Structure formats: structure tokens, C-alpha cells
Tab-separated table of C-alpha atoms and ligand atoms in Angstrom:
chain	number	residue	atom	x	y	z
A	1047	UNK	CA	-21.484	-38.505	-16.034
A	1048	UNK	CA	-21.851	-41.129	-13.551
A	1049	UNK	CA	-24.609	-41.981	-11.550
A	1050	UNK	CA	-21.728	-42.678	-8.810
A	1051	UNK	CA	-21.090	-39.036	-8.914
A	1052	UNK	CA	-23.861	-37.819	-7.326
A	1053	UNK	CA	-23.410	-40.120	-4.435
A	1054	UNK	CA	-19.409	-39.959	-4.266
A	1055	UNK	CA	-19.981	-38.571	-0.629
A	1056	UNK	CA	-22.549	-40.979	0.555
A	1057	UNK	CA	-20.853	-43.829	-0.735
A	1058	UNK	CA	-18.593	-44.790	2.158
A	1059	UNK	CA	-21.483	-44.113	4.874
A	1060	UNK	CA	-23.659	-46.146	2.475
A	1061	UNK	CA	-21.297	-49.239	2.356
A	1062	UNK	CA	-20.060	-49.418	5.837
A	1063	UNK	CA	-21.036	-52.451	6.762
A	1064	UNK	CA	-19.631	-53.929	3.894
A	1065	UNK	CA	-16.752	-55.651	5.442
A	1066	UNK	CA	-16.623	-59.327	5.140
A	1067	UNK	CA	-14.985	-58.718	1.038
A	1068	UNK	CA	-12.186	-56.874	2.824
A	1069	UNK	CA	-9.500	-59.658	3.700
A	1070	UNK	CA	-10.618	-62.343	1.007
A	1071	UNK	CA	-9.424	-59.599	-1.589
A	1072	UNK	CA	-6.441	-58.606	-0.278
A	1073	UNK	CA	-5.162	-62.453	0.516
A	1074	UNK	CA	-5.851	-62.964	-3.590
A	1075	UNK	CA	-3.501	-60.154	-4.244
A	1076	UNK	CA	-0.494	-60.946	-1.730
A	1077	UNK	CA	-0.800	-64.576	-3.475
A	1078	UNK	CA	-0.433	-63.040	-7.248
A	1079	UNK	CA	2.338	-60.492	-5.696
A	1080	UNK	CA	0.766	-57.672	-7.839
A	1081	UNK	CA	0.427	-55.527	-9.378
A	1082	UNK	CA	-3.160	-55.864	-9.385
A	1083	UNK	CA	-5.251	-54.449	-11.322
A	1084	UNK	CA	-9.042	-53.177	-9.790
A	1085	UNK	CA	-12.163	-52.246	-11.954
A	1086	UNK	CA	-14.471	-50.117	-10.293
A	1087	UNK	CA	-11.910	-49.372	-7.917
A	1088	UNK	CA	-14.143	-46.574	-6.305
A	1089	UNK	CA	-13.153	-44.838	-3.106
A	1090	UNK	CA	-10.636	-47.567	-2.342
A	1091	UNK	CA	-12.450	-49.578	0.112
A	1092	UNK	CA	-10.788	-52.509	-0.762
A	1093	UNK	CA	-8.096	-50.820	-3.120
A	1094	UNK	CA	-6.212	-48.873	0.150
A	1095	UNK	CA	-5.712	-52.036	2.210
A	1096	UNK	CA	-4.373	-53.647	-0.696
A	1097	UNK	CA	-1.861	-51.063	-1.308
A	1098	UNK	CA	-1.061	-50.751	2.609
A	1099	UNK	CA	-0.515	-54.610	2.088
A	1100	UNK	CA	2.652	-53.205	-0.062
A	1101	UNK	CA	0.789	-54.341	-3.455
A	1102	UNK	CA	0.938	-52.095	-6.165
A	1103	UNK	CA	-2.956	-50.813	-7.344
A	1104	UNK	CA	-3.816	-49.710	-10.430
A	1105	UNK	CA	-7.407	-48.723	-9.962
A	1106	UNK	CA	-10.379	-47.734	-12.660
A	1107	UNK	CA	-12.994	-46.046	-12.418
A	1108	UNK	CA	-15.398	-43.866	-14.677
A	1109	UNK	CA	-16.907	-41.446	-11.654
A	1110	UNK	CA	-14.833	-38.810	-11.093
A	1111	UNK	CA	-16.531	-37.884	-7.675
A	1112	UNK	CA	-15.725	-41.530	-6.824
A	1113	UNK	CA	-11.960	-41.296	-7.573
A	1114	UNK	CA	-11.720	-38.006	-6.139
A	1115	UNK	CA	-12.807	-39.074	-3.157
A	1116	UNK	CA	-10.621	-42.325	-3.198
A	1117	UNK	CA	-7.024	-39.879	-3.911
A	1118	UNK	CA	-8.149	-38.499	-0.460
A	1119	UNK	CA	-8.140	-41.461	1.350
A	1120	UNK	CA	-4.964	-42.857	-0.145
A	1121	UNK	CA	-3.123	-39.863	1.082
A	1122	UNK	CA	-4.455	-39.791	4.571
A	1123	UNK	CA	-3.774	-43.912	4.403
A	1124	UNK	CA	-0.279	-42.942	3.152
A	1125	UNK	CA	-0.492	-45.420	0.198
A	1126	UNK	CA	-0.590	-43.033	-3.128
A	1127	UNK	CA	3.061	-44.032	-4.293
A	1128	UNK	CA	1.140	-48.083	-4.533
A	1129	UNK	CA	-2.367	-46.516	-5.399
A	1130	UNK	CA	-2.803	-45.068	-9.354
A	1131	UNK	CA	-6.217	-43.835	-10.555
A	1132	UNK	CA	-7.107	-44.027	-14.173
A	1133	UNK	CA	-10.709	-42.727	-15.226
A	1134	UNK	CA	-11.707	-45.376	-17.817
A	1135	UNK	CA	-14.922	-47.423	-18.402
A	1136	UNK	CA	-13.714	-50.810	-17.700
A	1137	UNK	CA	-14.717	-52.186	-21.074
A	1138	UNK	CA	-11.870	-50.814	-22.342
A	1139	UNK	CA	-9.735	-50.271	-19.378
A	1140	UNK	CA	-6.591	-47.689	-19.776
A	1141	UNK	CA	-4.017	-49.613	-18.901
A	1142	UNK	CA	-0.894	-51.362	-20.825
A	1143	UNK	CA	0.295	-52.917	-18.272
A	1144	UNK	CA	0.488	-56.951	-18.354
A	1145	UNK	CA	-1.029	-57.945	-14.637
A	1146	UNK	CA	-1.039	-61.342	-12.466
A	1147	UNK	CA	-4.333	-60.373	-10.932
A	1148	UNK	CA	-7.833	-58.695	-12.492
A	1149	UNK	CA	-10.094	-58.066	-9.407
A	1150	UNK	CA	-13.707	-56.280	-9.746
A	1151	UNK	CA	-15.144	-56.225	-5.805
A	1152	UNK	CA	-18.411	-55.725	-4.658
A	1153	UNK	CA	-20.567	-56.667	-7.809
A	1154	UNK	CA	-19.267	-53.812	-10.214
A	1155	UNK	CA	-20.082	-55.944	-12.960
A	1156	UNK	CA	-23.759	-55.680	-12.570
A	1157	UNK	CA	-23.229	-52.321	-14.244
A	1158	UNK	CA	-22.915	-54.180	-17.308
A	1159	UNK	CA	-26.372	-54.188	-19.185
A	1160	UNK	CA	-26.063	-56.798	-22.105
A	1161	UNK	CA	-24.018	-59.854	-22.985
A	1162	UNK	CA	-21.967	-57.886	-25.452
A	1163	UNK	CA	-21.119	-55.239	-22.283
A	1164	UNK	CA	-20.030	-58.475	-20.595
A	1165	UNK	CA	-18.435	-59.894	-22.650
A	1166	UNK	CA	-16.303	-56.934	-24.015
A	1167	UNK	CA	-15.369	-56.601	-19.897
A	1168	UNK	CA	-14.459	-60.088	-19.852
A	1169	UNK	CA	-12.232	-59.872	-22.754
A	1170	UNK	CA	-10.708	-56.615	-22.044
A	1171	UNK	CA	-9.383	-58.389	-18.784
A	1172	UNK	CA	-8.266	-61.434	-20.378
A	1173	UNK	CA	-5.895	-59.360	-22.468
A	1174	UNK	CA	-4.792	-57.663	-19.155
A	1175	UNK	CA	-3.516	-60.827	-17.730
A	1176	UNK	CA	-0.155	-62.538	-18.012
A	1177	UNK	CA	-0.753	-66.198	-19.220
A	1178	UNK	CA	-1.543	-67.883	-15.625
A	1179	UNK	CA	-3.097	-64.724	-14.552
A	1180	UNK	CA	-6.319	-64.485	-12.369
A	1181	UNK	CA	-9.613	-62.447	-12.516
A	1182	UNK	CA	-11.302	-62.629	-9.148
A	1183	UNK	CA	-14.618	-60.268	-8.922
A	1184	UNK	CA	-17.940	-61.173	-7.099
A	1185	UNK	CA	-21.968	-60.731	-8.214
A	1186	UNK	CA	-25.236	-61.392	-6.610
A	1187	UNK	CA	-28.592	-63.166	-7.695
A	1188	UNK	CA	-31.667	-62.685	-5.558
A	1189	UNK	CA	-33.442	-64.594	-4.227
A	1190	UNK	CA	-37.543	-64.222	-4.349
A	1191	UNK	CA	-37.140	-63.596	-0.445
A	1192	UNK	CA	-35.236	-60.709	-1.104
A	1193	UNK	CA	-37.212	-59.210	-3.815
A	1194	UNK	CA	-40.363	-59.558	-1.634
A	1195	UNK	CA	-38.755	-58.096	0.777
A	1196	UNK	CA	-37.699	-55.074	-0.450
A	1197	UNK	CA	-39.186	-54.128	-3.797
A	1198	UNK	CA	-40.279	-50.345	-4.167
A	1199	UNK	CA	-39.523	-49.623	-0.427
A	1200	UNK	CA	-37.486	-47.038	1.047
A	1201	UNK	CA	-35.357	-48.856	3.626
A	1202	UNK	CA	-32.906	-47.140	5.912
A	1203	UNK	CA	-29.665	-48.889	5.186
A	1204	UNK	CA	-27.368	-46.660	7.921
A	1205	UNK	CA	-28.458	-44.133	9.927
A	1206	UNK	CA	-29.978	-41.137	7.185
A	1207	UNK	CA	-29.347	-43.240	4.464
A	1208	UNK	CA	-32.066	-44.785	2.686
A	1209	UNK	CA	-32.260	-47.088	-0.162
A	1210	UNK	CA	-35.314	-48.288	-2.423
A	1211	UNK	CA	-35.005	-51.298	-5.048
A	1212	UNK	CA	-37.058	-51.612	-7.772
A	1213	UNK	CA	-36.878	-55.118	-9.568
A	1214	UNK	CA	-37.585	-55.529	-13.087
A	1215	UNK	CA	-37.952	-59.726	-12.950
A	1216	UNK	CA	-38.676	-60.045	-16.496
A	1217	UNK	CA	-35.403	-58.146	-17.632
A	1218	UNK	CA	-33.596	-58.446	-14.445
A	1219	UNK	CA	-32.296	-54.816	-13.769
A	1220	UNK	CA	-32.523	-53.885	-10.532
A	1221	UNK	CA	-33.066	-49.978	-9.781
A	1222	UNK	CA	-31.203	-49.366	-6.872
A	1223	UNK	CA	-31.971	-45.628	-5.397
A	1224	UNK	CA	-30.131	-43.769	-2.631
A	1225	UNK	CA	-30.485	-41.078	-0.913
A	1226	UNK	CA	-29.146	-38.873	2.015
A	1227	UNK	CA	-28.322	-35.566	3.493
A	1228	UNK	CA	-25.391	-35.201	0.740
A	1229	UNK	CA	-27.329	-36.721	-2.193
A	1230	UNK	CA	-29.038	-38.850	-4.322
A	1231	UNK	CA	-28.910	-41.057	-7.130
A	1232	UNK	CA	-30.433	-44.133	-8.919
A	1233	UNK	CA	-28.302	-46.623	-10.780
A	1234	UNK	CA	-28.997	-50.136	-12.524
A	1235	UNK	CA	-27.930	-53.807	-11.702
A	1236	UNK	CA	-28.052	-56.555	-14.420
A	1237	UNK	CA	-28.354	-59.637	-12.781
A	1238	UNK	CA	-27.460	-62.889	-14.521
A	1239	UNK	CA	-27.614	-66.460	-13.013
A	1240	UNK	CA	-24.165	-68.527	-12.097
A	1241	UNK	CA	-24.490	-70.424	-14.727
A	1242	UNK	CA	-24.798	-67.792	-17.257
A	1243	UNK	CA	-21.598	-65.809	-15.746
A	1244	UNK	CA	-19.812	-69.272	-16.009
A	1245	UNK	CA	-20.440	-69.645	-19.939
A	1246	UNK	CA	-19.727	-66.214	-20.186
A	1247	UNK	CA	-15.908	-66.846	-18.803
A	1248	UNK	CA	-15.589	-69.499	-20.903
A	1249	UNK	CA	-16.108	-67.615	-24.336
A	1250	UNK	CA	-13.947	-64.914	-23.413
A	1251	UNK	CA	-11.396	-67.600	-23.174
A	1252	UNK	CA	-11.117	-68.222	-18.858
A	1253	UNK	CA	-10.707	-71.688	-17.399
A	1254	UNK	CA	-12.975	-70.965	-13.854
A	1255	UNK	CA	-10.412	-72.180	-10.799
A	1256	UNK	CA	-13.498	-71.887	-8.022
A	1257	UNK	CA	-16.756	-70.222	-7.391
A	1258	UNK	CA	-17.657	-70.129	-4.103
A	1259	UNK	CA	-21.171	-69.105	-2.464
A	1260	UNK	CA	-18.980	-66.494	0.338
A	1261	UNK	CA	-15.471	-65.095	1.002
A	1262	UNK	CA	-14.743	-67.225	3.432
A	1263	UNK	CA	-14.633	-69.546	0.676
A	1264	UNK	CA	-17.407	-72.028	1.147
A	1265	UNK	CA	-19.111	-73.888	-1.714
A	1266	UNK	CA	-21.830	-72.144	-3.503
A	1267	UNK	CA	-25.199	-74.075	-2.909
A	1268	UNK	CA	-27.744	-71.902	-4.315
A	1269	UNK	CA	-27.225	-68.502	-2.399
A	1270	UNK	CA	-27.626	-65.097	-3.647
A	1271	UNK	CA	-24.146	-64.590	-3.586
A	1272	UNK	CA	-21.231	-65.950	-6.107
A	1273	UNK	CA	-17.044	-64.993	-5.543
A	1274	UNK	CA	-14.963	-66.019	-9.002
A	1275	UNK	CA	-11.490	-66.828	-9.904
A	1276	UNK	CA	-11.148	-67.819	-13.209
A	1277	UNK	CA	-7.694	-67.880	-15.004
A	1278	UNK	CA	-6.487	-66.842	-18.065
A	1279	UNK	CA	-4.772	-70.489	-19.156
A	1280	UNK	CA	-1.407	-70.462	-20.110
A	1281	UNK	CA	-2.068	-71.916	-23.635
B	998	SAM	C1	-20.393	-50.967	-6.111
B	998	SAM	S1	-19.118	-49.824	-6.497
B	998	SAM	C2	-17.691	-50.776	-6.000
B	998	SAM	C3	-16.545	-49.896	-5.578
B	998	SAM	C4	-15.368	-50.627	-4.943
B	998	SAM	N1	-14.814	-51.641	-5.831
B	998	SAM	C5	-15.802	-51.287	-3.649
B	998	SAM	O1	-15.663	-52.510	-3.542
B	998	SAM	O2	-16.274	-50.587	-2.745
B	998	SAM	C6	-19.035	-49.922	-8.279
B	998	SAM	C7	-17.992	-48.990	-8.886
B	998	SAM	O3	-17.883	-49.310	-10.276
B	998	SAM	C8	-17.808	-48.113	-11.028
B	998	SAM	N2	-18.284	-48.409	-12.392
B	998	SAM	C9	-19.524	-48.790	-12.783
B	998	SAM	N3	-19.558	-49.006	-14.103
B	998	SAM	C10	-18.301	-48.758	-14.576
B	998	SAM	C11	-17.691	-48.821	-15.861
B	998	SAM	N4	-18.384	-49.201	-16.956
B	998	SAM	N5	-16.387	-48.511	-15.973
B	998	SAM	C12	-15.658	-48.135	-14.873
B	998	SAM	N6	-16.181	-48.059	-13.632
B	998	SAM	C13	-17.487	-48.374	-13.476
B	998	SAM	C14	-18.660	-47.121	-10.264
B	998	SAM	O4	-18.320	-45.781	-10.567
B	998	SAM	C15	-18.366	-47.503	-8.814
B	998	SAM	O5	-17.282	-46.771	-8.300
């Protein structure tokens, strides 16, 4: 079971002002034409206006509240012919299919705990690419700002939704509750530094094209924030 699960509901409420991922994701997969694949697709916040871009989705997830939830959508957005849901841990993601573009929005891969979990991601997707192919996916550091901030406070994030983070400096996990009128949950984010993620592309075998410090593409320069493409090389 998924920690996701209990917060299916909540999630879109939770993450509404989570907008500014929206465009840069669906301009990387009208340049790679599709079909694209998405781990962590969840309720298809960024998944739906890909497909209603006309790109084919193949979307994984391993909540099944989450992907429940996401079916709805698509067929109220009118996009479940481009749209297809797998349940799957994306470590070993259930898909065959050879794909131009990997994408993991809105810092799914700080579910991974370890190096080996990374790493076993990392080279799952590599196989999933076509020679020339892209993974694009985005992950946060914080800053000590942000950690003073907030640590083990409740925080209203949206109106009857509140949020408490717990960080854990010394092994960097994050505990990131929720909770609201539909339910609760508490899940954990392993945060590495840029330069860890980069060396971790390059043993699973990725040349990194950019990292940039937003999605509107400007440089990194010591932010919280970091958006990847790295590509599988042709050789
Ligand atoms: C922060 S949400 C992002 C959802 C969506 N991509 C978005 O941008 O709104 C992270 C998603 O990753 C999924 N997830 C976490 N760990 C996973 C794993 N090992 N395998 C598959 N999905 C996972 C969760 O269920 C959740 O739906």
C-alpha cells in the first residue's frame, strides 16, 4: 500500500498551486513526439495536458487511489485513448515499449531511499529509451532557510489542508505529513545534492544535456530547485 493512497483525494487540492512544471513538461514531450513515458504519473496533473497535446502517455504509478483518481480525470479531459495507466513501482517499470522521452515531474524521485533505489530507477529508464532518448524529471534540495522555516510545524498549505515537515539533516529524509477533511498521510523524501544526482546519471550510463535551477529554464546557481535532461547517448 501506498502512502499516496490515503491522500489520493487530497492530492489535487494539495498541489494546486503547483503550476509553473505544467508547460515546461509538455514542450519536452511535443519536441520528442512521444510516446512518453511518465513515472509517478499520479492523477495526471501534468500527464492529461500532455495527452490533450495529442502525445501518447504511458503513465506509472504504484498508488492505486492515485491512478484511480487520474482514469477519472482523463475521461472527463477526453484523453483516455492517449492516456494508459500501469500500476508498477518505477524501479522496474511495466512497460516494453522503446520511448523517446522518460519524464518523472514534481520530485517523484525523492521516493527513492538509497543509492541502489536510485540507481536501479535510473537504469530501468535508460533501458526504456531509444538510443538519443531523453529522461527529463525534477528534485529539490533545501535550503537551511527552508528547514528553519518549517521544521515540525503544521502549516496550512490551501485552505483545510495542512502540512508538517520533519527534517532528518543527518540522513536527509524529509517527513512530509498531510492532512485534511478527506485524509491523512505521511510519506518520505530523500534528498541528495546536484552533484550527487549528476554522478548518479553518469553511472547508469546518461550524458546530462542541461540542468537548470527553474522551468523557465534558467541556470541553476545554488537554488533549492534542479530540472534534468540527460540523454541516453547513442553509442
Ligand atoms: C509528488 S507525486 C507526483 C505526481 C505527478 N507526477 C505530478 O507531477 O503531480 C509522486 C507520485 O509518485 C508515485 N510514486 C512514489 N514512489 C513510487 C514508486 N516507487 N513507483 C511508482 N510510483 C511511485 C506516488 O504514488 C505519487 O503518485
Amino acid at each position: 500500500m501506498s502512502a499516496y493512497d490515503a491522500i489520493a483525494g487530497l492530492y489535487d487540492p494539495w498541489s494546486r498551486s503547483v503550476t509553473e512544471d505544467v508547460l515546461f513538461y509538455v514542450a519536452e514531450a511535443r519536441k520528442s513526439g512521444g510516446p512518453v513515458v511518465e513515472l509517478g504519473v499520479g492523477t495526471g496533473r501534468i500527464a492529461i495536458p500532455v495527452a490533450a497535446a495529442g502525445i501518447r502517455v504511458i503513465g506509472v504509478d504504484d498508488s492505486e487511489g492515485m491512478l484511480e483518481i487520474c482514469r477519472a480525470r482523463a475521461e472527463r479531459a477526453g484523453v483516455s485513448d492517449l492516456l494508459e495507466l500501469r500500476a508498477g513501482d518505477f524501479r522496474r517499470p511495466p512497460v516494453l515499449e522503446r520511448v523517446p522521452l522518460v519524464t518523472c515531474p514534481f520530485r517523484a524521485f525523492l521516493h527513492l531511499e538509497s543509492d541502489g533505489e536510485r540507481l536501479d530507477a535510473l537504469r530501468a529508464v535508460h533501458r526504456l529509451l531509444v538510443p538519443d532518448g531523453r529522461l527529463v524529471f525534477d528534485v529539490f534540495a533545501p535550503s537551511k532557510e527552508d528547514i528553519e522555516e518549517t521544521n515540525g510545524r503544521w502549516l496550512e498549505r490551501e485552505p483545510g489542508i495542512w502540512e508538517r515537515a520533519d527534517w532528518d539533516l543527518e540522513r536527509r529524509v524529509l517527513t512530509l505529513a498531510v492532512r485534511g477533511e478527506s485524509g491523512e498521510s505521511a510519506m518520505r523524501l530523500s534528498w541528495r545534492a546536484p552533484k550527487e544526482w549528476r554522478a548518479l546519471l553518469e553511472r547508469a550510463g546518461f550524458e546530462v544535456v542541461a540542468m537548470y535551477g527553474w522551468f523557465d529554464l534558467r541556470p541553476y546557481e545554488g537554488g533549492e530547485d534542479t530540472v534534468w535532461i540527460a540523454r541516453r547517448p547513442a553509442v
